[in-house]
Amino acid sequence: ASASHIGTLFPVWMLILLCWQAQLEAQLLPVSSPTPEARQQLYEQLARDYEEFSQRGNILKRVARVAKQTVVHIDASKMEEDGLRRRRVQEAGSGVVVELAGKPYIITNRHVIQGTPLERIKIELDDGRVLNPDKVWMDKDTDLAVMHVDAKNLITARLGDSNELEIGDFVLAMGSPFGLSHSVTYGIISAKGRRDLSLGAEGLRFQNFIQTDAAINPGNSRGPLLNMRGEVVGINTAIASSSGGSEGIGFTIPINMARVVALQLVTQGRVVRAFLGVHLDSRFSAEAALRLGLPSLQGAHVTGITPDSPAAGADVKVGDVILQFNGVRIDDDNHLVNLVSLTPVGEEFEVILFRDGKPHTIEVSVGQRSDFEQR
């Protein structure tokens, strides 16, 4: 703008600023105190507003109350090698009592109790009882552990369906952060399907995390994530933090995944994972999808087929894009791997492929992963 334009506009903006300042000062001027009658009316209005607000807040209280008796505190004391000497390490965390195969068990994270003798694992129930587990099962690939205790009158949590969760849903995280039992934090589902996270020294092979901003701190993790119906929808596992405390990004194992893993552990003693037999393109891009005729980046791109595998028997071909497996839309290669790994071995599933510019539907009977990995 020219100098003449600036000279013309400046007084206008100055006038606007002066008017705005005058309005602001008028709002900040002291006002006369309300009369006793007016104060009474304000208190009555606040009481009515609180009643309406309290009705909504009561949901959170009920969820916490119904879940409290199912959450346990866990202390695990173990010896670890530290150079040339051994030192005692104390792990603390949480767990939740659930029903599996008609019996109560406690689900927690493997890293809490890994390497700890049973007699050094202390489980404190809501009613004050302190117990040792008499049996423990663990799955390294998902960092889940299941414990059985010889005790009566254990109250089990109700399990929800983590597939029904949507971004923005309200949730509660319950556990024992820093040894403070039965602490509750509140937040929302921030994201779903978080994979390829670097967690722990060993890493996790199968990941499909729910992300939440409900505060998860050391010790609070391993406890349940609850929906507003009081149902467990996840097992709190990890945080993304530069300080070691909660910074608004926590990761939870979906309860649908945890339930499948835990049930197999207690009924079979190990997790039997299914196998499809496809090699997938981890760098499948939007540009590559468009070249194949897809409208957007979706699915898992097949780059190879394992000989004699279920995929080979079902005539899956190199270049296919797997769009759906058992009715679930596939996001990417890791999504397909996780989904297949938790399906029952030997059962037949519908698979929708994208081939030659159009979808094709086939039936695949998945095999057992260990049968092919041992070759």
Coordinates of C-alpha atoms in Angstrom, one line a residue:
A1 CA 0.0 0.0 0.0
S2 CA 1.1 3.6 -0.7
A3 CA 1.9 6.1 2.0
S4 CA -1.4 7.9 1.3
H5 CA -3.3 4.7 1.8
I6 CA -1.6 4.1 5.1
G7 CA -2.4 7.7 6.3
T8 CA -6.0 7.2 5.4
L9 CA -6.4 3.8 7.2
F10 CA -4.5 4.5 10.4
P11 CA -7.0 6.8 12.0
V12 CA -9.8 4.3 11.3
W13 CA -7.9 1.4 13.0
M14 CA -7.0 3.7 15.9
L15 CA -10.7 4.6 16.4
I16 CA -11.6 0.9 16.4
L17 CA -9.0 0.1 19.0
L18 CA -10.0 3.0 21.2
C19 CA -13.7 1.9 21.0
W20 CA -12.7 -1.7 21.9
Q21 CA -10.6 -0.4 24.8
A22 CA -13.5 1.7 26.1
Q23 CA -15.8 -1.3 26.0
L24 CA -13.3 -3.5 27.8
E25 CA -12.8 -0.9 30.6
A26 CA -16.5 -0.5 31.0
Q27 CA -16.8 -4.2 31.6
L28 CA -14.0 -4.1 34.2
L29 CA -15.5 -1.2 36.1
P30 CA -16.6 -2.1 39.6
V31 CA -20.3 -2.8 39.9
S32 CA -22.5 -2.4 42.9
S33 CA -22.9 -5.4 45.2
P34 CA -26.0 -7.5 44.7
T35 CA -28.8 -7.1 47.2
P36 CA -29.4 -10.0 49.6
E37 CA -32.5 -10.9 47.5
A38 CA -30.4 -11.0 44.4
R39 CA -27.7 -13.1 46.1
Q40 CA -30.4 -15.5 47.1
Q41 CA -31.6 -15.8 43.6
L42 CA -28.0 -16.4 42.4
Y43 CA -27.6 -19.2 44.9
E44 CA -30.9 -20.8 43.8
Q45 CA -29.8 -20.6 40.2
L46 CA -26.5 -22.2 41.0
A47 CA -28.3 -25.0 42.8
R48 CA -30.4 -25.7 39.7
D49 CA -27.4 -25.5 37.4
Y50 CA -25.5 -27.9 39.7
E51 CA -28.3 -30.4 39.7
E52 CA -28.2 -30.5 35.9
F53 CA -24.4 -30.7 35.9
S54 CA -24.4 -33.3 38.7
Q55 CA -26.6 -35.7 36.7
R56 CA -23.9 -35.9 34.0
G57 CA -21.1 -36.1 36.6
N58 CA -22.9 -39.0 38.3
I59 CA -22.1 -41.2 35.2
L60 CA -18.4 -40.9 36.0
K61 CA -19.0 -41.7 39.7
R62 CA -21.0 -44.8 38.8
V63 CA -18.4 -46.1 36.3
A64 CA -15.6 -45.7 39.0
R65 CA -17.8 -47.3 41.6
V66 CA -18.7 -50.4 39.5
A67 CA -15.1 -50.9 38.3
K68 CA -13.3 -50.3 41.6
Q69 CA -13.8 -53.8 43.0
T70 CA -12.3 -55.4 39.9
V71 CA -9.0 -53.5 39.9
V72 CA -6.0 -54.9 41.7
H73 CA -2.6 -53.4 42.7
I74 CA 0.5 -55.5 41.8
D75 CA 4.0 -55.4 43.4
A76 CA 6.7 -57.6 41.9
S77 CA 10.2 -57.9 43.4
K78 CA 12.9 -59.6 41.3
M79 CA 16.7 -59.8 41.0
E80 CA 18.4 -58.4 37.9
E81 CA 21.9 -58.5 36.7
D82 CA 23.6 -55.1 36.8
G83 CA 27.1 -55.5 35.4
L84 CA 29.0 -57.7 37.8
R85 CA 26.4 -57.6 40.6
R86 CA 22.8 -58.5 41.2
R87 CA 20.3 -55.9 42.4
R88 CA 16.7 -56.1 43.5
V89 CA 14.2 -54.3 41.3
Q90 CA 10.7 -53.4 42.4
E91 CA 7.9 -53.2 39.8
A92 CA 4.5 -51.8 40.6
G93 CA 1.4 -51.8 38.5
S94 CA -2.2 -52.6 38.2
G95 CA -4.4 -55.4 36.8
V96 CA -8.1 -56.2 36.3
V97 CA -10.1 -59.3 37.2
V98 CA -11.9 -60.8 34.3
E99 CA -13.8 -64.0 33.6
L100 CA -12.2 -66.4 31.1
A101 CA -13.5 -69.9 30.3
G102 CA -15.9 -69.5 33.3
K103 CA -13.3 -68.7 35.9
P104 CA -11.8 -65.4 37.3
Y105 CA -8.3 -64.4 36.2
I106 CA -6.2 -61.2 36.4
I107 CA -4.9 -59.5 33.3
T108 CA -1.9 -57.2 33.4
N109 CA 1.2 -56.5 31.4
R110 CA 4.0 -59.0 31.0
H111 CA 6.8 -56.6 31.8
V112 CA 5.4 -56.0 35.3
I113 CA 5.9 -59.6 36.4
Q114 CA 8.4 -61.0 34.0
G115 CA 11.2 -62.9 35.7
T116 CA 9.6 -62.7 39.1
P117 CA 9.0 -65.8 41.3
L118 CA 5.4 -66.4 42.1
E119 CA 6.0 -65.9 45.8
R120 CA 7.4 -62.4 45.1
I121 CA 4.3 -61.2 43.2
K122 CA 1.9 -59.5 45.6
I123 CA -1.7 -58.9 44.4
E124 CA -3.7 -56.6 46.6
L125 CA -7.5 -56.8 46.1
D126 CA -10.0 -54.0 46.7
D127 CA -11.1 -55.7 49.9
G128 CA -7.6 -55.6 51.3
R129 CA -6.6 -59.2 50.7
V130 CA -3.0 -59.7 49.5
L131 CA -2.4 -62.9 47.5
N132 CA 0.2 -64.6 45.5
P133 CA -0.6 -66.1 42.1
D134 CA -0.4 -69.9 41.8
K135 CA -0.1 -69.8 38.0
V136 CA 1.1 -67.3 35.4
W137 CA 0.9 -67.2 31.6
M138 CA 2.7 -64.6 29.4
D139 CA 2.7 -63.5 25.8
K140 CA 5.9 -61.7 24.7
D141 CA 4.4 -60.5 21.4
T142 CA 1.6 -58.4 23.0
D143 CA 3.1 -57.8 26.4
L144 CA 0.1 -59.4 28.1
A145 CA 0.1 -61.6 31.2
V146 CA -2.6 -63.6 32.9
M147 CA -2.5 -64.7 36.6
H148 CA -4.7 -67.1 38.5
V149 CA -5.1 -66.8 42.3
D150 CA -6.7 -69.3 44.6
A151 CA -9.3 -67.1 46.2
K152 CA -13.1 -66.9 46.5
N153 CA -15.5 -64.1 45.9
L154 CA -13.5 -62.4 43.2
I155 CA -15.5 -59.8 41.4
T156 CA -15.0 -59.7 37.7
A157 CA -15.2 -56.7 35.3
R158 CA -17.6 -56.6 32.4
L159 CA -15.9 -56.6 29.1
G160 CA -17.0 -54.3 26.3
D161 CA -16.3 -54.4 22.5
S162 CA -13.3 -52.3 21.6
N163 CA -14.3 -52.4 17.9
E164 CA -17.2 -50.1 18.8
L165 CA -15.0 -47.3 20.1
E166 CA -14.8 -44.1 18.1
I167 CA -12.5 -41.2 18.3
G168 CA -13.9 -38.7 20.8
D169 CA -15.6 -41.3 23.0
F170 CA -15.2 -40.6 26.7
V171 CA -13.2 -43.1 28.8
L172 CA -11.8 -43.6 32.3
A173 CA -8.4 -45.1 33.2
M174 CA -8.2 -46.8 36.5
G175 CA -5.2 -48.1 38.3
S176 CA -2.6 -47.5 41.0
P177 CA -0.2 -44.8 39.8
F178 CA 2.9 -44.4 42.1
G179 CA 1.3 -46.9 44.4
L180 CA -1.8 -44.8 45.0
S181 CA -4.5 -47.4 44.7
H182 CA -7.7 -46.9 42.7
S183 CA -6.9 -43.6 41.1
V184 CA -9.2 -42.5 38.2
T185 CA -8.4 -40.3 35.3
Y186 CA -10.8 -39.0 32.6
G187 CA -10.3 -38.3 28.9
I188 CA -11.3 -39.3 25.4
I189 CA -10.2 -41.7 22.7
S190 CA -7.7 -39.7 20.7
A191 CA -6.8 -42.2 18.0
K192 CA -7.1 -45.9 17.0
G193 CA -4.9 -48.4 15.3
R194 CA -1.6 -47.1 16.5
R195 CA 1.1 -49.4 15.3
D196 CA 4.9 -49.5 14.8
L197 CA 5.6 -48.0 18.2
S198 CA 9.0 -48.5 19.8
L199 CA 8.1 -49.8 23.2
G200 CA 10.6 -51.4 25.6
A201 CA 13.9 -53.1 24.8
E202 CA 12.3 -56.1 23.2
G203 CA 9.6 -54.3 21.3
L204 CA 6.1 -55.7 20.5
R205 CA 5.5 -57.8 17.5
F206 CA 1.7 -57.3 17.3
Q207 CA 0.4 -53.8 17.9
N208 CA -3.0 -52.2 17.5
F209 CA -3.1 -49.6 20.2
I210 CA -5.9 -47.3 21.2
Q211 CA -4.6 -43.8 22.0
T212 CA -6.1 -41.8 24.9
D213 CA -5.5 -38.6 26.7
A214 CA -6.8 -40.0 30.0
A215 CA -3.7 -39.6 32.2
I216 CA -1.7 -42.8 32.4
N217 CA 1.3 -42.8 34.8
P218 CA 3.8 -45.4 36.0
G219 CA 1.8 -47.9 38.0
N220 CA -1.5 -46.7 36.6
S221 CA -0.7 -48.5 33.4
R222 CA -1.7 -52.2 33.2
G223 CA -5.1 -51.3 34.6
P224 CA -8.3 -51.1 32.7
L225 CA -9.6 -48.4 30.3
L226 CA -13.4 -48.1 30.8
N227 CA -16.2 -46.8 28.6
M228 CA -19.1 -44.9 30.0
R229 CA -21.1 -48.1 30.4
G230 CA -18.5 -49.3 33.0
E231 CA -17.1 -51.9 30.5
V232 CA -13.4 -52.6 30.1
V233 CA -12.4 -51.7 26.5
G234 CA -8.6 -51.8 26.9
I235 CA -5.6 -52.6 29.1
N236 CA -3.5 -49.5 29.7
T237 CA 0.1 -50.3 28.6
A238 CA 2.4 -47.4 27.8
I239 CA 2.8 -43.6 27.6
A240 CA 4.6 -41.3 25.2
S241 CA 6.6 -39.0 27.5
S242 CA 9.8 -37.1 27.6
S243 CA 9.6 -36.7 31.4
G244 CA 8.4 -40.1 32.5
G245 CA 4.9 -38.8 33.5
S246 CA 1.7 -38.4 31.6
E247 CA 1.8 -35.8 28.8
G248 CA -1.6 -36.6 27.3
I249 CA -0.6 -39.6 25.1
G250 CA -1.3 -43.0 26.5
F251 CA -1.6 -46.3 24.7
T252 CA -4.0 -49.1 25.5
I253 CA -4.3 -52.7 24.2
P254 CA -7.9 -53.2 22.8
I255 CA -9.8 -55.6 25.0
N256 CA -10.8 -57.6 22.0
M257 CA -7.2 -58.4 21.3
A258 CA -6.4 -58.9 25.0
R259 CA -9.4 -61.3 25.5
V260 CA -8.3 -63.5 22.6
V261 CA -4.7 -63.7 23.8
A262 CA -5.7 -64.3 27.5
L263 CA -8.3 -67.0 26.7
Q264 CA -5.8 -68.9 24.6
L265 CA -3.1 -68.6 27.3
V266 CA -5.4 -70.1 30.0
T267 CA -7.0 -72.8 27.8
Q268 CA -4.0 -73.9 25.7
G269 CA -1.0 -72.6 27.6
R270 CA 0.2 -70.5 24.6
V271 CA -1.1 -68.3 21.9
V272 CA -1.8 -70.0 18.6
R273 CA -1.6 -67.4 15.9
A274 CA -3.1 -67.7 12.4
F275 CA -1.1 -67.4 9.2
L276 CA -2.3 -66.2 5.8
G277 CA 1.0 -66.5 3.8
V278 CA 1.4 -63.1 2.1
H279 CA 4.4 -60.8 1.9
L280 CA 3.2 -57.2 2.1
D281 CA 4.5 -53.8 0.9
S282 CA 5.2 -51.7 4.0
R283 CA 5.9 -48.7 1.7
F284 CA 2.6 -48.9 -0.2
S285 CA 1.8 -45.2 -1.0
A286 CA -1.1 -43.2 -2.2
E287 CA 0.6 -42.8 -5.6
A288 CA 1.0 -46.5 -5.9
A289 CA -2.6 -47.1 -5.0
L290 CA -3.8 -44.6 -7.6
R291 CA -1.7 -46.3 -10.3
L292 CA -3.5 -49.6 -9.4
G293 CA -6.8 -47.9 -9.8
L294 CA -7.8 -47.4 -6.2
P295 CA -9.4 -44.1 -5.3
S296 CA -7.3 -43.6 -2.2
L297 CA -4.6 -45.3 -0.1
Q298 CA -6.2 -48.3 1.5
G299 CA -5.6 -52.0 2.1
A300 CA -2.4 -54.2 2.1
H301 CA -0.5 -54.6 -1.1
V302 CA 0.7 -58.2 -1.8
T303 CA 4.3 -58.5 -3.0
G304 CA 4.8 -62.3 -2.5
I305 CA 3.1 -65.5 -1.6
T306 CA 4.4 -68.2 0.8
P307 CA 4.4 -71.6 -1.0
D308 CA 1.7 -74.1 0.1
S309 CA 0.2 -71.4 2.4
P310 CA -3.5 -70.6 2.8
A311 CA -3.0 -67.6 0.5
A312 CA -1.5 -69.8 -2.2
G313 CA -4.3 -72.3 -1.9
A314 CA -6.9 -69.5 -2.2
D315 CA -5.2 -68.1 -5.4
V316 CA -4.1 -64.8 -3.9
K317 CA -1.7 -63.2 -6.4
V318 CA 1.2 -60.9 -6.3
G319 CA -0.1 -57.4 -7.0
D320 CA -3.4 -57.9 -5.3
V321 CA -4.5 -55.4 -2.6
I322 CA -6.4 -57.0 0.3
L323 CA -9.2 -54.5 1.1
Q324 CA -11.2 -56.5 3.7
F325 CA -10.6 -59.5 5.9
N326 CA -13.5 -61.2 7.7
G327 CA -15.7 -58.1 7.1
V328 CA -13.1 -55.6 8.5
R329 CA -11.7 -52.9 6.3
I330 CA -7.9 -53.1 6.1
D331 CA -6.0 -49.9 6.8
D332 CA -2.5 -51.1 6.0
D333 CA -0.1 -54.1 6.1
N334 CA 0.3 -54.0 9.9
H335 CA -3.4 -53.9 10.4
L336 CA -3.8 -57.1 8.3
V337 CA -1.0 -58.9 10.2
N338 CA -2.6 -58.1 13.5
L339 CA -6.1 -59.0 12.4
V340 CA -5.1 -62.4 10.9
S341 CA -2.9 -63.3 13.9
L342 CA -5.9 -63.2 16.2
T343 CA -8.3 -65.2 14.1
P344 CA -9.1 -68.9 14.9
V345 CA -6.8 -71.3 13.0
G346 CA -8.6 -73.6 10.6
E347 CA -11.7 -71.4 10.1
E348 CA -12.7 -70.0 6.7
F349 CA -12.9 -66.3 6.2
E350 CA -14.1 -64.0 3.4
V351 CA -11.4 -61.8 1.9
I352 CA -12.0 -59.0 -0.6
L353 CA -9.2 -58.3 -3.0
F354 CA -8.6 -55.5 -5.5
R355 CA -7.3 -57.0 -8.7
D356 CA -7.4 -55.7 -12.3
G357 CA -9.2 -52.6 -11.4
K358 CA -12.1 -54.2 -9.5
P359 CA -12.9 -56.1 -6.3
H360 CA -12.8 -59.9 -6.1
T361 CA -14.2 -62.0 -3.2
I362 CA -12.5 -65.2 -2.1
E363 CA -12.6 -67.6 0.8
V364 CA -9.5 -68.4 2.8
S365 CA -8.9 -71.0 5.6
V366 CA -6.0 -69.7 7.7
G367 CA -3.2 -71.9 8.9
Q368 CA -1.1 -71.9 12.0
R369 CA 1.8 -69.5 12.0
S370 CA 4.3 -71.8 13.8
D371 CA 3.9 -74.4 11.1
F372 CA 5.3 -72.1 8.5
E373 CA 7.9 -70.2 10.6
Q374 CA 9.6 -73.5 11.6
R375 CA 10.3 -74.3 7.9

